[in-house]
Short mmCIF file of C-alpha atoms in Angstrom, two decimals:
data_model
loop_
_atom_site.label_atom_id
_atom_site.label_comp_id
_atom_site.label_asym_id
_atom_site.label_seq_id
_atom_site.Cartn_x
_atom_site.Cartn_y
_atom_site.Cartn_z
CA MET A 1 37.87 34.10 51.71
CA ARG A 2 41.33 34.33 53.16
CA GLU A 3 44.20 32.27 51.92
CA PRO A 4 45.06 29.36 54.22
CA PRO A 5 48.66 29.50 55.31
CA ARG A 6 51.03 26.81 54.14
CA THR A 7 53.04 25.80 57.11
CA SER A 8 55.49 23.49 55.31
CA PRO A 9 57.03 23.29 51.88
CA ARG A 10 55.11 21.64 49.03
CA PRO A 11 56.24 18.10 48.31
CA GLY A 12 57.27 16.90 44.51
CA ASP A 13 24.18 15.34 53.83
CA ARG A 14 20.87 15.29 53.69
CA SER A 15 20.33 12.55 55.89
CA PRO A 16 16.84 11.24 56.64
CA THR A 17 15.00 12.62 59.63
CA PRO A 18 13.14 10.23 61.98
CA ARG A 19 9.39 10.59 62.28
CA SER A 20 8.28 12.16 65.56
CA GLY A 21 7.81 9.58 68.20
CA ARG A 22 9.75 6.76 66.58
CA ARG A 23 12.76 5.48 68.32
CA PRO A 24 15.95 5.21 66.26
CA ARG A 25 16.68 1.72 65.00
CA ARG A 26 19.69 0.07 66.57
CA PRO A 27 22.56 -0.76 64.27
CA ARG A 28 22.63 -4.30 63.19
CA ARG A 29 25.05 -6.25 65.34
CA SER A 30 28.03 -8.14 64.00
CA GLY A 31 28.20 -10.96 66.47
CA SER A 32 30.87 -10.80 69.09
CA ARG A 33 33.37 -8.91 66.97
CA PRO A 34 34.87 -6.12 69.12
CA VAL A 35 34.63 -2.59 68.03
CA GLY A 36 37.88 -0.84 67.18
CA GLY A 37 41.25 -2.39 66.77
CA VAL A 38 41.73 -1.67 63.07
CA ARG A 39 44.44 0.93 63.23
CA ASP A 40 46.56 -0.77 60.64
CA ALA A 41 43.82 -1.30 58.05
CA PRO A 42 44.42 0.40 54.70
CA ARG A 43 41.36 2.58 55.17
CA MET A 44 43.08 4.13 58.18
CA ARG A 45 45.55 6.02 56.02
CA PRO A 46 43.14 8.84 54.99
CA VAL A 47 41.38 8.62 58.37
CA VAL A 48 44.54 9.42 60.35
CA GLY A 49 45.32 12.34 58.00
CA ARG A 50 41.85 13.66 58.34
CA LEU A 51 41.84 13.44 62.10
CA HIS A 52 44.79 15.90 62.18
CA ALA A 53 43.30 18.11 59.39
CA GLN A 54 39.93 18.10 61.28
CA GLY A 55 41.54 19.09 64.60
CA LEU A 56 40.38 15.96 66.30
CA ASP A 57 43.66 14.27 67.13
CA ALA A 58 44.30 16.75 69.89
CA PRO A 59 42.60 20.06 70.94
CA ARG A 60 44.48 22.95 69.43
CA PHE A 61 41.98 25.74 68.88
CA ASP A 62 41.21 28.42 71.49
CA SER A 63 37.97 29.84 70.04
CA ALA A 64 34.96 28.93 67.90
CA GLY A 65 36.17 31.29 65.23
CA GLN A 66 39.39 29.49 64.87
CA VAL A 67 37.62 26.19 64.32
CA VAL A 68 35.09 27.60 61.79
CA ARG A 69 37.88 29.33 59.86
CA HIS A 70 40.13 26.27 59.86
CA LEU A 71 37.34 23.90 58.56
CA GLY A 72 35.94 26.54 56.13
CA CYS A 73 32.36 25.81 57.01
CA VAL A 74 30.69 23.64 59.76
CA GLN A 75 27.41 21.98 58.97
CA SER A 76 24.88 23.27 61.54
CA GLN A 77 21.23 22.43 60.87
CA LEU A 78 21.27 20.92 64.41
CA HIS A 79 22.49 24.01 66.19
CA ASP A 80 23.40 22.59 69.62
CA MET A 81 25.14 19.48 68.19
CA ALA A 82 27.09 21.73 65.81
CA LEU A 83 28.32 23.71 68.81
CA TRP A 84 29.49 20.31 70.30
CA ALA A 85 31.32 19.69 67.02
CA ILE A 86 33.20 22.96 67.58
CA ALA A 87 33.86 22.38 71.27
CA ARG A 88 35.21 18.84 70.63
CA ARG A 89 38.01 20.59 68.74
CA THR A 90 38.87 23.07 71.51
CA ASP A 91 40.38 22.75 74.97
CA GLY A 92 37.29 23.01 77.14
CA LEU A 93 34.97 25.59 75.56
CA THR A 94 31.44 25.12 76.79
CA HIS A 95 27.94 25.37 75.29
CA ALA A 96 27.52 28.74 77.12
CA ASP A 97 30.82 30.00 75.73
CA LEU A 98 29.84 29.16 72.22
CA GLN A 99 26.28 30.58 72.52
CA GLN A 100 27.87 33.87 73.60
CA ALA A 101 30.32 33.81 70.70
CA PHE A 102 27.44 33.13 68.25
CA ALA A 103 25.37 35.99 69.65
CA ARG A 104 28.40 38.33 69.28
CA GLY A 105 28.64 37.37 65.63
CA ASP A 106 32.07 35.66 65.98
CA PHE A 107 30.69 33.22 63.44
CA LEU A 108 27.49 33.22 61.48
CA ARG A 109 24.94 30.66 60.41
CA THR A 110 23.44 30.62 56.87
CA HIS A 111 22.78 28.56 53.78
CA VAL A 112 26.11 28.62 52.00
CA LEU A 113 26.79 24.94 50.85
CA ARG A 114 24.61 22.37 49.15
CA PRO A 115 22.26 24.08 50.43
CA THR A 116 21.91 23.44 54.14
CA TRP A 117 22.82 25.40 57.27
CA HIS A 118 26.44 25.98 57.97
CA PHE A 119 28.51 27.97 60.39
CA VAL A 120 30.86 30.34 58.50
CA ASP A 121 33.29 33.05 59.53
CA ALA A 122 31.91 36.49 59.04
CA ALA A 123 34.97 37.52 56.95
CA ASP A 124 34.64 34.53 54.63
CA ILE A 125 30.86 34.58 54.02
CA HIS A 126 30.79 36.83 50.91
CA GLY A 127 33.65 34.90 49.31
CA TRP A 128 32.00 31.56 49.77
CA LEU A 129 28.66 32.84 48.51
CA ALA A 130 30.21 34.50 45.46
CA LEU A 131 31.44 31.02 44.53
CA THR A 132 28.53 28.74 45.57
CA ALA A 133 25.39 30.94 45.19
CA PRO A 134 25.00 30.45 41.37
CA ARG A 135 25.08 26.75 41.64
CA ILE A 136 22.73 26.69 44.72
CA ARG A 137 20.16 28.84 42.84
CA ARG A 138 20.10 26.32 39.99
CA LEU A 139 19.62 23.50 42.45
CA MET A 140 16.66 25.39 44.00
CA ALA A 141 15.13 26.47 40.75
CA PRO A 142 12.77 23.51 40.13
CA ILE A 143 11.24 23.87 43.58
CA ASP A 144 11.13 27.64 43.30
CA GLN A 145 9.13 27.20 40.06
CA GLY A 146 6.64 24.87 41.65
CA LEU A 147 6.14 27.31 44.54
CA GLY A 148 5.59 30.24 42.21
CA LEU A 149 8.62 32.05 43.42
CA THR A 150 9.66 34.13 40.34
CA ASP A 151 12.65 36.43 40.29
CA ALA A 152 10.39 39.47 40.54
CA ARG A 153 8.46 38.02 43.55
CA LEU A 154 11.70 37.10 45.35
CA ASP A 155 13.09 40.62 44.76
CA ARG A 156 9.95 42.11 46.29
CA CYS A 157 10.26 39.74 49.27
CA THR A 158 13.81 40.71 49.76
CA GLU A 159 12.89 44.40 49.79
CA VAL A 160 10.38 43.81 52.58
CA ILE A 161 12.90 41.70 54.62
CA VAL A 162 15.52 44.44 54.31
CA ALA A 163 13.08 47.02 55.61
CA SER A 164 12.06 44.79 58.47
CA LEU A 165 15.71 44.29 59.56
CA ALA A 166 16.83 47.91 59.24
CA ASP A 167 18.73 49.68 61.97
CA GLY A 168 20.20 46.49 63.39
CA ALA A 169 16.84 44.78 64.09
CA THR A 170 16.64 40.95 64.35
CA ARG A 171 13.47 39.09 63.52
CA THR A 172 12.48 35.38 63.68
CA ARG A 173 11.25 33.50 60.66
CA ALA A 174 7.65 33.86 61.91
CA ASP A 175 8.12 37.61 62.40
CA LEU A 176 9.47 38.02 58.80
CA GLY A 177 6.60 35.81 57.53
CA ALA A 178 4.11 38.15 59.16
CA ASP A 179 5.92 41.13 57.73
CA LEU A 180 5.76 39.66 54.18
CA ALA A 181 2.10 38.87 54.65
CA ALA A 182 1.37 42.50 55.69
CA ALA A 183 2.94 43.59 52.48
CA GLY A 184 0.73 41.26 50.50
CA LEU A 185 3.47 38.58 49.96
CA GLU A 186 2.10 35.80 52.16
CA HIS A 187 4.26 32.63 52.29
CA SER A 188 4.50 29.80 54.74
CA GLY A 189 6.26 26.50 55.08
CA LEU A 190 8.63 25.62 52.29
CA ALA A 191 7.84 28.71 50.29
CA LEU A 192 8.84 30.96 53.23
CA ALA A 193 11.94 28.86 53.80
CA HIS A 194 12.96 29.36 50.13
CA VAL A 195 12.19 33.13 50.26
CA LEU A 196 14.60 33.41 53.21
CA MET A 197 17.19 31.10 51.65
CA HIS A 198 17.34 33.31 48.63
CA ALA A 199 17.98 36.33 50.85
CA GLU A 200 20.78 34.37 52.42
CA ILE A 201 22.56 33.17 49.25
CA ASP A 202 22.28 36.75 47.92
CA ALA A 203 24.33 37.74 50.99
CA VAL A 204 21.55 40.06 52.30
CA VAL A 205 20.83 38.25 55.59
CA ALA A 206 22.22 35.65 57.91
CA ASN A 207 21.10 34.20 61.21
CA GLY A 208 21.39 36.54 64.23
CA PRO A 209 21.37 35.75 67.94
CA LEU A 210 18.79 33.27 69.30
CA ASP A 211 15.55 34.53 70.62
CA GLY A 212 14.86 31.97 73.19
CA LYS A 213 15.11 28.72 71.16
CA GLN A 214 14.21 30.47 67.90
CA HIS A 215 16.81 31.66 65.37
CA THR A 216 16.59 35.21 64.18
CA TYR A 217 17.81 36.93 61.07
CA ARG A 218 19.84 40.01 60.68
CA LEU A 219 21.27 42.03 57.75
CA LEU A 220 24.78 41.35 56.46
CA GLY A 221 26.86 44.37 55.77
CA PRO A 222 28.28 44.96 52.23
CA GLY A 223 31.14 42.68 51.32
CA PRO A 224 34.35 43.30 49.38
CA VAL A 225 34.52 43.01 45.56
CA ALA A 226 34.61 39.34 44.80
CA PRO A 227 37.94 38.14 43.23
CA PRO A 228 37.94 36.36 39.94
CA ARG A 229 36.22 32.99 39.90
CA ASP A 230 39.39 31.00 39.41
CA ASP A 231 40.76 32.58 42.53
CA LEU A 232 37.70 31.61 44.45
CA LEU A 233 37.92 28.01 43.12
CA ALA A 234 41.61 27.78 44.18
CA LEU A 235 40.84 29.24 47.68
CA ALA A 236 37.93 26.80 48.22
CA ALA A 237 40.10 23.81 47.30
CA ARG A 238 42.84 24.91 49.59
CA ARG A 239 40.52 25.68 52.47
CA TYR A 240 38.81 22.28 52.09
CA ALA A 241 42.17 20.60 51.95
CA ARG A 242 43.38 22.31 55.04
CA GLY A 243 40.35 21.20 57.15
CA HIS A 244 39.34 17.97 55.39
CA GLY A 245 42.28 16.53 53.47
CA PRO A 246 43.15 14.08 52.12
CA PHE A 247 40.05 14.15 49.92
CA ARG A 248 38.69 12.93 46.59
CA ASP A 249 37.55 15.33 43.82
CA LYS A 250 33.94 14.15 44.30
CA ASP A 251 34.21 15.01 48.05
CA LEU A 252 34.96 18.65 47.21
CA ALA A 253 32.25 18.74 44.59
CA TRP A 254 29.65 17.44 46.98
CA TRP A 255 30.70 19.66 49.86
CA THR A 256 30.75 22.91 47.91
CA SER A 257 27.81 22.12 45.54
CA LEU A 258 30.19 22.60 42.58
CA THR A 259 30.24 20.41 39.59
CA LEU A 260 32.84 17.68 39.38
CA THR A 261 34.43 19.65 36.50
CA ASP A 262 34.75 22.66 38.71
CA SER A 263 36.05 20.63 41.52
CA ARG A 264 38.78 19.20 39.47
CA ARG A 265 39.68 22.65 38.14
CA ALA A 266 39.79 23.93 41.74
CA ILE A 267 42.23 21.20 42.72
CA GLU A 268 44.45 22.04 39.73
CA LEU A 269 44.41 25.77 40.44
CA ALA A 270 45.15 25.17 44.16
CA ASP A 271 48.32 23.19 43.29
CA LEU A 272 47.50 20.49 45.86
CA SER A 273 49.63 17.44 46.47
CA PRO A 274 48.36 14.14 45.24
CA VAL A 275 48.28 11.02 47.40
CA ASP A 276 47.11 7.50 46.39
CA VAL A 277 44.77 5.70 48.79
CA ASP A 278 44.04 2.10 47.76
CA GLY A 279 44.27 3.03 44.12
CA THR A 280 42.03 6.16 44.45
CA PRO A 281 43.61 9.57 43.93
CA HIS A 282 43.23 11.86 46.93
CA TRP A 283 44.52 15.44 47.48
CA ARG A 284 46.05 17.20 50.45
CA LEU A 285 47.57 20.54 51.34
CA GLU A 286 50.21 19.35 53.87
CA PRO A 287 52.41 16.40 54.07
CA PRO A 288 51.16 13.49 56.11
CA VAL A 289 51.18 13.98 59.91
CA ASP A 290 51.78 11.12 62.38
CA ALA A 291 48.51 11.95 64.18
CA GLU A 292 47.34 10.27 67.36
CA VAL A 293 44.06 8.47 66.89
CA PRO A 294 41.69 9.02 69.76
CA HIS A 295 40.35 5.68 70.96
CA VAL A 296 36.83 6.95 71.35
CA MET A 297 34.98 9.98 70.09
CA LEU A 298 31.29 10.93 70.46
CA LEU A 299 30.65 13.07 67.40
CA PRO A 300 27.50 14.63 65.98
CA ASN A 301 26.06 12.74 63.04
CA PHE A 302 26.65 15.76 60.81
CA ASP A 303 30.25 16.32 61.96
CA GLU A 304 32.60 17.56 59.25
CA TYR A 305 34.74 14.43 59.93
CA VAL A 306 32.08 12.28 58.20
CA SER A 307 31.18 14.86 55.50
CA TYR A 308 32.81 12.55 52.98
CA ALA A 309 30.43 9.65 53.61
CA ARG A 310 27.96 8.60 50.85
CA ALA A 311 27.62 4.91 51.77
CA PRO A 312 28.27 2.72 54.76
CA ASP A 313 31.65 1.76 53.43
CA ASP A 314 32.71 5.41 53.50
CA TYR A 315 32.15 5.39 57.27
CA ALA A 316 34.08 2.19 58.04
CA ALA A 317 33.42 -1.57 58.25
CA PHE A 318 30.06 -1.17 59.90
CA ALA A 319 27.38 -3.82 59.94
CA GLY A 320 24.44 -1.42 59.63
CA ALA A 321 23.04 0.69 56.78
CA ALA A 322 23.91 4.32 56.49
CA GLN A 323 20.40 5.38 57.24
CA ASP A 324 20.53 3.44 60.54
CA VAL A 325 23.40 5.42 61.91
CA MET A 326 22.01 8.81 60.98
CA ARG A 327 18.83 8.30 63.09
CA GLY A 328 20.61 8.94 66.43
CA THR A 329 22.06 12.03 67.88
CA GLY A 330 25.55 11.16 66.92
CA LEU A 331 28.22 8.70 65.89
CA LEU A 332 30.42 6.49 68.10
CA MET A 333 33.82 6.50 66.58
CA VAL A 334 36.32 4.00 67.85
CA ASP A 335 39.95 4.10 66.64
CA GLY A 336 38.76 6.74 64.07
CA LEU A 337 36.13 4.50 62.43
CA LEU A 338 32.41 4.27 62.94
CA ALA A 339 31.45 1.77 65.59
CA GLY A 340 27.88 2.68 66.59
CA THR A 341 25.56 5.51 67.58
CA TRP A 342 24.65 7.53 70.61
CA THR A 343 21.66 9.53 71.86
CA ARG A 344 21.19 11.90 74.61
CA LYS A 345 18.36 13.13 76.91
CA GLN A 346 18.85 16.28 78.88
CA SER A 347 17.27 17.51 82.09
CA ALA A 348 18.02 20.68 84.11
CA ARG A 349 20.98 19.08 85.98
CA ALA A 350 22.03 15.99 84.03
CA VAL A 351 22.41 14.46 80.61
CA ASP A 352 21.84 10.77 80.08
CA VAL A 353 23.74 9.24 77.10
CA VAL A 354 23.00 5.86 75.57
CA VAL A 355 25.71 4.51 73.40
CA ARG A 356 24.82 1.57 71.05
CA ALA A 357 27.92 -0.20 69.77
CA SER A 358 27.84 -2.38 66.64
CA GLY A 359 30.01 -5.05 68.31
CA SER A 360 31.28 -6.18 71.73
CA VAL A 361 32.92 -3.43 73.90
CA SER A 362 36.09 -4.04 75.81
CA SER A 363 36.72 -2.66 79.25
CA THR A 364 39.17 -0.22 77.69
CA THR A 365 36.75 1.07 75.23
CA ARG A 366 34.04 1.32 77.89
CA ARG A 367 36.27 3.48 80.08
CA ALA A 368 37.10 5.65 77.08
CA VAL A 369 33.32 6.10 76.37
CA GLU A 370 32.86 7.14 79.97
CA ALA A 371 35.61 9.69 79.68
CA GLU A 372 34.15 11.08 76.44
CA THR A 373 30.72 11.31 77.98
CA ALA A 374 32.18 13.27 80.92
CA LEU A 375 33.68 15.70 78.36
CA PHE A 376 30.25 16.09 76.79
CA GLY A 377 28.76 16.74 80.22
CA ARG A 378 31.25 19.42 81.01
CA PHE A 379 30.42 21.01 77.65
CA LEU A 380 26.75 21.18 78.69
CA GLY A 381 27.44 22.12 82.24
CA ARG A 382 25.61 18.98 83.53
CA GLU A 383 26.27 15.73 85.22
CA ALA A 384 26.77 13.06 82.56
CA ARG A 385 25.62 9.51 82.88
CA VAL A 386 26.13 6.82 80.27
CA THR A 387 24.70 3.46 79.40
CA VAL A 388 26.55 1.25 76.85
CA VAL A 389 24.58 -1.26 74.79
CA SER A 390 26.49 -3.75 72.67
#
């Protein structure tokens, strides 16, 4: 991983998945309380700082690669919505632009944190995996044991996968499953997923370009010799601080899959600046920035902006349970705080967006929702229509 630049002097999920066919539950309402209007609340102090660190206060990135490198990794199990997370931080990149960049390999998709899918810069992937893979293997071990995936069997599977992807070939998961079965190593479902995840965290493969709507796999080239672990810990903390600060030690531990002890050591090695937020120690790389808070944002429900959240109170003063808000396509953020959910339905020419707010919606907020929906429509290259429910 590359050292994030310091631009100023130093001072002194997995979320539940809805069952097929079930409509997402609407957030519980909070009477006629209007959404937004809490810019001066104490909880806004870290929110404002994070908006700037996250690149959400104003578009300032020109490419997907810049966004991914800045954030370190971008959660991406929902591929299209992860592309929207990237585009929302740029000045007008479209879904088509980002699909082309992904196909070129400008950024990769693999299991590198927790473990779940993330976009990661090609130049950073080996460094991240050198740090996180040992811990991810331990987290996967109980399930591996139940599936009969011994080290010897995983090694044999990896040999078959490498042969299947030789000479620049790309293969879908189903293709690789068939190749393994032909070699006498038949796996399906969760077992096949774990076989491929081990090949990913061993830095052997990552996702390649899409084949229609199916992800493919391709071989990774050899990476550089990994630096000492303490160097990797420090770099991870600095990268996280650059794209996510201010943060708590437990935020870094959860995001990276590291232990809390390792997270605290990483913070110490990175020489980050402490900041107190309502009596809780937080850490940052840069001095506070007087960031502009966008009135409305329509974000994916796995956006890096809410990667800190473990409970409803981590999102904001929201009247619903955390599992309620994660059943939609995305999160309605008003004045930087969670204010509801949104879903989308696409056709060939249009996208229909339904926004469900947790309180009453002012005319100003409604106009901002309409503008944000138009931005989403331009990203998709479709006419955007919005319905606001409050």
